[in-house]
GROMACS .gro file of C-alpha atoms in nm:
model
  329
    1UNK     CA    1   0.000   0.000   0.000
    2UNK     CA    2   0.120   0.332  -0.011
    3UNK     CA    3   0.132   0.448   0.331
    4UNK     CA    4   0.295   0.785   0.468
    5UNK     CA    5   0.413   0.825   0.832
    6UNK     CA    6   0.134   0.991   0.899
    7UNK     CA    7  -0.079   0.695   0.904
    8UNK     CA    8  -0.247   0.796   0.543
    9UNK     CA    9  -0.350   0.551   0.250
   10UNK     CA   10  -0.339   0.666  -0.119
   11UNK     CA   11  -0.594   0.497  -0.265
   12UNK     CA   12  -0.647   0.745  -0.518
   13UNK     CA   13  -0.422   0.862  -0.835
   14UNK     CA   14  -0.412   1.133  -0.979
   15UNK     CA   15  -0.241   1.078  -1.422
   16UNK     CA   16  -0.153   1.355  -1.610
   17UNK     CA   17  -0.162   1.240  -1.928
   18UNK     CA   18  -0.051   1.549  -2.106
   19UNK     CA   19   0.049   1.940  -2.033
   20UNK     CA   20  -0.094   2.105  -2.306
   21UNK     CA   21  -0.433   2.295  -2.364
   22UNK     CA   22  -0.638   2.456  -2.581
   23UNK     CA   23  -0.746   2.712  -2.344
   24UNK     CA   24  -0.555   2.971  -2.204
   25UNK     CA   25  -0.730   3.012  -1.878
   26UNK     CA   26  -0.599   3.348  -1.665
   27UNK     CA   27  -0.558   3.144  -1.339
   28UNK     CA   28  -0.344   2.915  -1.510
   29UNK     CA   29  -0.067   3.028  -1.761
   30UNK     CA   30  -0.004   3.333  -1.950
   31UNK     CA   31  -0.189   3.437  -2.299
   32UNK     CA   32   0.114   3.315  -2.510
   33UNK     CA   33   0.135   2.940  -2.341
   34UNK     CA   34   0.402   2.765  -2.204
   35UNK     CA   35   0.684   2.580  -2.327
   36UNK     CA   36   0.525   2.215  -2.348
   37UNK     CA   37   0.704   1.925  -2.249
   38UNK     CA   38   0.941   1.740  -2.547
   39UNK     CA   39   0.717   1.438  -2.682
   40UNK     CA   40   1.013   1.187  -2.558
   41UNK     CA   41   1.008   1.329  -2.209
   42UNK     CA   42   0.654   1.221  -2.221
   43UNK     CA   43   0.547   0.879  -2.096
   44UNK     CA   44   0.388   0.642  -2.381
   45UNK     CA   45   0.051   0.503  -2.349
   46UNK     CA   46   0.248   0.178  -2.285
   47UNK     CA   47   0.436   0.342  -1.958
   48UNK     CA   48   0.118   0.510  -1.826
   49UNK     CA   49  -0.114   0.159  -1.840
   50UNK     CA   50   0.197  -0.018  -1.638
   51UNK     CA   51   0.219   0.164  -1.418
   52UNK     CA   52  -0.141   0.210  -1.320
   53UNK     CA   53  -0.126  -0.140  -1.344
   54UNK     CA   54   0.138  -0.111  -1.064
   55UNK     CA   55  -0.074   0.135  -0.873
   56UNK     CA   56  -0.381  -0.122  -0.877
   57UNK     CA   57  -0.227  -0.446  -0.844
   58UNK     CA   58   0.070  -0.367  -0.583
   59UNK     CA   59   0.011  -0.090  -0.415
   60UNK     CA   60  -0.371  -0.087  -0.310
   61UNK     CA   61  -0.512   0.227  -0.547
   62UNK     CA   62  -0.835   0.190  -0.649
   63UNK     CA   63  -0.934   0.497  -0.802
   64UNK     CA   64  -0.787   0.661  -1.141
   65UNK     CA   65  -0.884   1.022  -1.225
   66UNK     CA   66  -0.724   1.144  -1.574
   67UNK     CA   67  -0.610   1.474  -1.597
   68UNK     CA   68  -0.400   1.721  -1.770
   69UNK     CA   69  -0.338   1.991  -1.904
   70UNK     CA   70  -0.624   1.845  -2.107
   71UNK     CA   71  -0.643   1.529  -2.152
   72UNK     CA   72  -0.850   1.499  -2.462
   73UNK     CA   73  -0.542   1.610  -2.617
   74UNK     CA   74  -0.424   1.228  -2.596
   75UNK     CA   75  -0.441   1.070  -2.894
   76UNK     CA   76  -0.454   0.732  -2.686
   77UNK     CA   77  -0.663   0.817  -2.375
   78UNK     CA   78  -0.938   0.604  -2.507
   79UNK     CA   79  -0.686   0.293  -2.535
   80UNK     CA   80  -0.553   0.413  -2.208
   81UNK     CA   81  -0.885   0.363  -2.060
   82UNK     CA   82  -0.979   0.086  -2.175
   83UNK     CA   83  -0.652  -0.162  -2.094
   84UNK     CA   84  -0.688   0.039  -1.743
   85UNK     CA   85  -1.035  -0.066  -1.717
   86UNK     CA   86  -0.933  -0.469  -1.810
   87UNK     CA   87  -0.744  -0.455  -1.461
   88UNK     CA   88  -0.775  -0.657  -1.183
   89UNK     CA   89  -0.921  -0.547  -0.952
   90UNK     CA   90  -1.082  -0.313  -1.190
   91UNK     CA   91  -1.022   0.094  -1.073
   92UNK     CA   92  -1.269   0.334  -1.085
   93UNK     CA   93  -1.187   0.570  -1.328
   94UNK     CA   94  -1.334   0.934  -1.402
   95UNK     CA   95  -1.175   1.202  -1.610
   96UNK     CA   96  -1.113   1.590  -1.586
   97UNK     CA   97  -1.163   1.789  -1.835
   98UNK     CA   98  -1.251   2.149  -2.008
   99UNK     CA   99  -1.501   1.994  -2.200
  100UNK     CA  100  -1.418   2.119  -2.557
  101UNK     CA  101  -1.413   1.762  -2.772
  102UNK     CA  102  -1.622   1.644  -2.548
  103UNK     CA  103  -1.880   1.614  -2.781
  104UNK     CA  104  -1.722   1.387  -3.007
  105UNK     CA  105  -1.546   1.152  -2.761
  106UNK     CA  106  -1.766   1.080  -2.464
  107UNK     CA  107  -1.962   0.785  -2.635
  108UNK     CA  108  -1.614   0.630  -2.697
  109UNK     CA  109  -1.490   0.737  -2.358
  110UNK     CA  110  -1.778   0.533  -2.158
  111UNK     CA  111  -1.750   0.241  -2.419
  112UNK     CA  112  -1.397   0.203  -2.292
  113UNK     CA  113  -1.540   0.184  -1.922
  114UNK     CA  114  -1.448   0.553  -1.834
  115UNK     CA  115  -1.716   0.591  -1.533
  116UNK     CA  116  -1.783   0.937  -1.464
  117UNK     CA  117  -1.690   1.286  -1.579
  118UNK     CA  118  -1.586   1.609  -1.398
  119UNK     CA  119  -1.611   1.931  -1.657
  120UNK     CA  120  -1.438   2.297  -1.561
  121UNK     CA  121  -1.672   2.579  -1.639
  122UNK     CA  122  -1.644   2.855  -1.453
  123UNK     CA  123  -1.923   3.109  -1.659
  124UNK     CA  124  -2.250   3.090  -1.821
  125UNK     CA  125  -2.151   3.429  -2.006
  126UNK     CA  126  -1.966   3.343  -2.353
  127UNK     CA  127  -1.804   3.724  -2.316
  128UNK     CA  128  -1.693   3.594  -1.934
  129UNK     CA  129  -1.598   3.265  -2.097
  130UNK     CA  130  -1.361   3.419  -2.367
  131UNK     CA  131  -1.203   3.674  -2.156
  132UNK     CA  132  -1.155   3.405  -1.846
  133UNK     CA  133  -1.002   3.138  -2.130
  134UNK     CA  134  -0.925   3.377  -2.388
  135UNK     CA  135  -1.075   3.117  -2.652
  136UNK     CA  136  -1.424   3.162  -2.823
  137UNK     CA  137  -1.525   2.807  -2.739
  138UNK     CA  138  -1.810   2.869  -2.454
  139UNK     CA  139  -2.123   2.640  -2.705
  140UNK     CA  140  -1.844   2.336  -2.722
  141UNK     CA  141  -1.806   2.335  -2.332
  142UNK     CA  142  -2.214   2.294  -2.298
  143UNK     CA  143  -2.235   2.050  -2.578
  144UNK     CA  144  -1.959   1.839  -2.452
  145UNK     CA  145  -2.154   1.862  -2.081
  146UNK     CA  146  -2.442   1.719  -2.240
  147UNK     CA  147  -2.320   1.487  -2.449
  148UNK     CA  148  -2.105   1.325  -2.147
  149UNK     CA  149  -2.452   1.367  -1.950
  150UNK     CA  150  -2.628   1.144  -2.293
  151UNK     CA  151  -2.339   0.929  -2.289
  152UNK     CA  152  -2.429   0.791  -1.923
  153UNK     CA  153  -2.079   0.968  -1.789
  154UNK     CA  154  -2.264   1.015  -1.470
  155UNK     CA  155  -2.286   1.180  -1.211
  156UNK     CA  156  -2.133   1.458  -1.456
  157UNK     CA  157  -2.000   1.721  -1.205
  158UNK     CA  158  -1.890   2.096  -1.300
  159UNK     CA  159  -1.574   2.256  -1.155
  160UNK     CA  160  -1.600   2.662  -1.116
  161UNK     CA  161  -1.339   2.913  -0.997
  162UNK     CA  162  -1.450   3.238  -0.915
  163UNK     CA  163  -1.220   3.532  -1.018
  164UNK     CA  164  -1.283   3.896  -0.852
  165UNK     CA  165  -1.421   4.119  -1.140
  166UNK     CA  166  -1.452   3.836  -1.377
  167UNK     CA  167  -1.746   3.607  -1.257
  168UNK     CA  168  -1.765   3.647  -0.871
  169UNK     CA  169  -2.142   3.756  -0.941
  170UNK     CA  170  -2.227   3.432  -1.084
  171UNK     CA  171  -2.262   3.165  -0.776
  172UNK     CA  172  -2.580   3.155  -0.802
  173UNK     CA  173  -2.725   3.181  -1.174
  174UNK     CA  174  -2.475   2.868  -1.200
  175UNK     CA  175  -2.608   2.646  -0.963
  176UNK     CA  176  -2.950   2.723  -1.069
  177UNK     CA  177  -2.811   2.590  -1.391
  178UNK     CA  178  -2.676   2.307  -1.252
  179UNK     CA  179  -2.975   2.195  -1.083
  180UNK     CA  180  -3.197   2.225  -1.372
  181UNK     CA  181  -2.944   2.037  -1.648
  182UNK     CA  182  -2.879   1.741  -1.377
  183UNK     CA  183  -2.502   1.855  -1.255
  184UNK     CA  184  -2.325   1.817  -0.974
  185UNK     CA  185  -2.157   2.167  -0.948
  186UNK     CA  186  -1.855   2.241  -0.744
  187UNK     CA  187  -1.718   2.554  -0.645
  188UNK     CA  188  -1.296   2.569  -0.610
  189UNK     CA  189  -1.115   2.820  -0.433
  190UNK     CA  190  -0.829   2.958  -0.691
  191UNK     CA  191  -0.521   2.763  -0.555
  192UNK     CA  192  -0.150   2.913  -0.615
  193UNK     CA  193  -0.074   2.687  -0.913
  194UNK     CA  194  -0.103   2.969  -1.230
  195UNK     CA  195   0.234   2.993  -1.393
  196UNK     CA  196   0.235   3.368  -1.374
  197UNK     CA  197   0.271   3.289  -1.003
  198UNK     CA  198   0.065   3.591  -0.941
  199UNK     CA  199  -0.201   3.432  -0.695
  200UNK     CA  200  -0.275   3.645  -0.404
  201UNK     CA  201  -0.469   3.532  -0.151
  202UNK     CA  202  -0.624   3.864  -0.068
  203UNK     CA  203  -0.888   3.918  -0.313
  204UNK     CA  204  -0.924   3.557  -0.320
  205UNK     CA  205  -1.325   3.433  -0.347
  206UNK     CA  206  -1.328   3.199  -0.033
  207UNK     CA  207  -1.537   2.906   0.024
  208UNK     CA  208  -1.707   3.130   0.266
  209UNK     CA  209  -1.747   3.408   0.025
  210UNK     CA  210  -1.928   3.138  -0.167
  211UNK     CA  211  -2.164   3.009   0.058
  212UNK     CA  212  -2.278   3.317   0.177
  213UNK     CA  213  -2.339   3.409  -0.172
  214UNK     CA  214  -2.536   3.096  -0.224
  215UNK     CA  215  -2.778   3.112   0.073
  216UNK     CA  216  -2.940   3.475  -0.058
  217UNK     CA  217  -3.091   3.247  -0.286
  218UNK     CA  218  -3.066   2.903  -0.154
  219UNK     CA  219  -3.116   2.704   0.171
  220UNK     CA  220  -2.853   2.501   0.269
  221UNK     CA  221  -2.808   2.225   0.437
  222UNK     CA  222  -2.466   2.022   0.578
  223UNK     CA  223  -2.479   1.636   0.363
  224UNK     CA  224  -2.589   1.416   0.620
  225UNK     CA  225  -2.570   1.070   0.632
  226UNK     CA  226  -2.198   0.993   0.560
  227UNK     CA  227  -1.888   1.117   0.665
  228UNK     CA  228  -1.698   1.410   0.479
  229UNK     CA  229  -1.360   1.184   0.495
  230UNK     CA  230  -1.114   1.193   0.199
  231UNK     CA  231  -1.348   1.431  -0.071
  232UNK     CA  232  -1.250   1.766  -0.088
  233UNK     CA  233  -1.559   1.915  -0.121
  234UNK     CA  234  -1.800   2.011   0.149
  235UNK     CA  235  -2.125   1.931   0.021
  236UNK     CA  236  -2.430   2.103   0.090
  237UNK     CA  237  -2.800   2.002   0.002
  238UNK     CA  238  -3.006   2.255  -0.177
  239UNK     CA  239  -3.304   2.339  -0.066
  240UNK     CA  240  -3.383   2.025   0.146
  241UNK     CA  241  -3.204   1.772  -0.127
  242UNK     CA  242  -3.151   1.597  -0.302
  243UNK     CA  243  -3.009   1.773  -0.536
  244UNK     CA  244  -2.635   1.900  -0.352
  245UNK     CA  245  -2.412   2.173  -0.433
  246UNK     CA  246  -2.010   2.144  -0.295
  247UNK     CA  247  -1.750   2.400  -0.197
  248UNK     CA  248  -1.363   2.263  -0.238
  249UNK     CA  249  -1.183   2.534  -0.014
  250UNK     CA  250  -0.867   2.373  -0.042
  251UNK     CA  251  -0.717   2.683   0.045
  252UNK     CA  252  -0.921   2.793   0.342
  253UNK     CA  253  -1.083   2.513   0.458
  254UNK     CA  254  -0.776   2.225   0.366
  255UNK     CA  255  -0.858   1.849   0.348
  256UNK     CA  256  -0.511   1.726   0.411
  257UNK     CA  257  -0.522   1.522   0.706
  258UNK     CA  258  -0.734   1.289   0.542
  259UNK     CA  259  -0.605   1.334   0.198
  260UNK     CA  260  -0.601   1.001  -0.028
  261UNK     CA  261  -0.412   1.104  -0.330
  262UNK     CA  262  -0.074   0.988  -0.549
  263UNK     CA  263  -0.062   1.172  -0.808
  264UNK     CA  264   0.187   1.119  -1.159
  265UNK     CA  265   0.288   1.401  -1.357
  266UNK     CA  266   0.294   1.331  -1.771
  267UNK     CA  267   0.657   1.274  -1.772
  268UNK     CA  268   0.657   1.027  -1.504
  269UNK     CA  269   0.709   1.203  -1.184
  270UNK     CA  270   0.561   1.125  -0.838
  271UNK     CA  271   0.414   1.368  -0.670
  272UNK     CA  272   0.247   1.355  -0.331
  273UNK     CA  273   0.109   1.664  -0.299
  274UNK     CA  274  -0.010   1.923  -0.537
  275UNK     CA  275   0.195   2.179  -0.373
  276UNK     CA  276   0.478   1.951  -0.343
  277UNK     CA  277   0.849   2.073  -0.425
  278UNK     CA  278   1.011   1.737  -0.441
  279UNK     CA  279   0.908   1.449  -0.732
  280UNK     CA  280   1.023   1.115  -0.760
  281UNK     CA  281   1.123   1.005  -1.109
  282UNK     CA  282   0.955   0.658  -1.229
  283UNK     CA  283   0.966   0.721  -1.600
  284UNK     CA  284   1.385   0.681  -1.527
  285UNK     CA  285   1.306   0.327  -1.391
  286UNK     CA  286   1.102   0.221  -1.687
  287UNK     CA  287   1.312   0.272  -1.932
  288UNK     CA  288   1.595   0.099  -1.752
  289UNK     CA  289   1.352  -0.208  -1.725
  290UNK     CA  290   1.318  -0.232  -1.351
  291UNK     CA  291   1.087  -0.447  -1.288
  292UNK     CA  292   0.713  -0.406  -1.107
  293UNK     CA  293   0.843  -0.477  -0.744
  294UNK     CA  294   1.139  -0.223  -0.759
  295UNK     CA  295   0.879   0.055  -0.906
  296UNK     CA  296   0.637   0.013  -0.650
  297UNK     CA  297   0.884   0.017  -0.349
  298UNK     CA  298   1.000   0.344  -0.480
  299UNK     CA  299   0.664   0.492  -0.545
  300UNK     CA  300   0.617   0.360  -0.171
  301UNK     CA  301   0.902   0.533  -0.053
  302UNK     CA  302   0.831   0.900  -0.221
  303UNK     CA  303   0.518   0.837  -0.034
  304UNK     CA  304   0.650   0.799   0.319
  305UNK     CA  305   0.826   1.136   0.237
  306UNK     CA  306   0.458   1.292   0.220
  307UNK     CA  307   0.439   1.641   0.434
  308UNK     CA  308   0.101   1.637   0.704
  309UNK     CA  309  -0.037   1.950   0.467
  310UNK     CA  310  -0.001   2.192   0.205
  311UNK     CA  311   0.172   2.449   0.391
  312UNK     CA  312  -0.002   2.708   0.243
  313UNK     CA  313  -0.028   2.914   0.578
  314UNK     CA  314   0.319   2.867   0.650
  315UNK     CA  315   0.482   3.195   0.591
  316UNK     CA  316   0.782   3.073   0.439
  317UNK     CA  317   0.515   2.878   0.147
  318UNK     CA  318   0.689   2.842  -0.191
  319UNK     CA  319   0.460   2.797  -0.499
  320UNK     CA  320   0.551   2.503  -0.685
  321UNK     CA  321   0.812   2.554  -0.993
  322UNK     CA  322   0.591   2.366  -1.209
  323UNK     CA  323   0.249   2.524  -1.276
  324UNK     CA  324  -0.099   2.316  -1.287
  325UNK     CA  325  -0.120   2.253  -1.682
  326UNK     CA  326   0.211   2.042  -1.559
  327UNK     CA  327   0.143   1.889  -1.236
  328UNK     CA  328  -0.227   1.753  -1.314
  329UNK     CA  329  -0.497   1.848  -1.158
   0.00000   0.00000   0.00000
């Protein structure tokens, strides 16, 4: 299992499967890009299916989330998900994405046994939409939702990052939305992960900020019935259920001590922590043929080096070198 001294599991991973992106959103890297990784620095579709493979059969993981960048970008994710989903035991598997190609791969997607969805979209303003992304692409995001929704990629939930001046107003037209298309929405605080590095946390739209938004319109009311433990979000039922609405405040309100997550960058680093400053490089081991056992008991090992939190209130807090488009999200 992958077990850090502080008595957590990671059951869940976290794959990059890419850097790149067709948007260009402001809380994550400059108007111009970023200098994407080299295509042999990335891992092949061969290297990422071992070593979830590894991840499932040695070290206890039984959830995969696919991430980016975007990972629609990858020519292979369907293959991906389908040798992943011929594992056994078989993972759980769910995808993050901006939506835009949605539309055309989400009937492959759950073919391949993808189970669920999660979709960023933080406005239901196309003007918001292209000056937040600076792309023209608001009608793809929507069609992609739906067609993910048709496809059975279920529940589908909707990531949305409030940005002062931008779409701070919109809390609660979205979840409105939300509750009469059949999402799950989620609200994110911004974290400290844009390559700009010019987060600030004053300014910031809190999780508190958002729920106090949310209840001049809305009642509600703390999830019952099951305990918060490793999800990030704080969910809330609207106006007595069941329909829910939840708040990730993983600035504000951190989840850490019961955090459940291993995550692999695209180029085959370990990472324990989004915030992390140290990675431990598997891709290297791969392509000097060690085999499964030695693999795992390093991935084991990076994860007894996991830190209790993010260390975001620490004053001496250094923003990762590597922005989110890299890490995965």
């Amino acid at each position: 299992m992958l077990l850090d001294t502080y008595g957590r599991v990671a059951t869940d991973l976290r794959v990059s499967l890419t850097d790149r992106c067709n948007l260009r959103c402001v809380y994550c890297m400059p108007e111009e890009g970023l200098q994407w990784l080299a295509k042999p620095d990335l891992l092949t579709d061969d290297e990422i299916v071992r070593l979830i493979r590894i991840a499932v059969t040695l070290l206890g993981v039984t959830e995969v989330r696919f991430t980016g960048g975007e990972p629609l970008l990858r020519p292979g994710l369907v293959s991906i998900v389908e040798r992943s989903a011929r594992l056994s035991p078989r993972p759980r598997m769910s995808l993050t994405t901006n939506g835009i190609g949605l539309k055309r791969t989400a009937g492959a997607l759950r073919a391949a046994g993808l189970d669920r969805i999660n979709v960023s979209l933080d406005t239901l303003r196309p003007e918001v939409f292209q000056r937040l992304t600076r792309r023209d692409r608001h009608q793809d995001v929507l069609d992609g939702l739906r067609a993910a929704r048709d496809a059975g990629l279920t529940p589908v939930k909707v990531n949305a990052v409030l940005m002062p001046g931008l779409n701070d107003d919109e809390a609660p037209e979205l979840l409105a939305w939300a509750l009469a298309e059949g999402y799950e929405l989620r609200f994110i605080e911004q974290m400290p992960l844009d390559a700009q590095h010019g987060w600030k946390r004053e300014g910031m739209i809190t999780a508190g900020d958002i729920l106090h938004t949310l209840r001049a319109r809305f009642t509600l009311t703390p999830e019952g019935g099951e305990e918060r433990g490793s999800s990030p979000a704080e969910r809330w039922l609207v106006d007595g259920g069941p329909h829910r609405v939840g708040v990730i405040g993983s600035v504000t309100r951190p989840f850490c001590a019961a955090c459940d997550r291993t995550r692999l960058t695209a180029d085959g680093q370990v990472r324990t922590c989004l915030f992390a400053q140290d990675e431990t490089d598997l891709r290297a081991a791969l392509r000097s043929d060690a085999p499964d056992e030695e693999i795992a008991g390093m991935w084991q090992a990076a994860m007894r080096g996991k830190k209790a939190g993010s260390g975001l209130d620490d004053p001496s807090f250094l923003q990762p070198s590597r922005p989110m488009s890299a890490i995965g999200g």
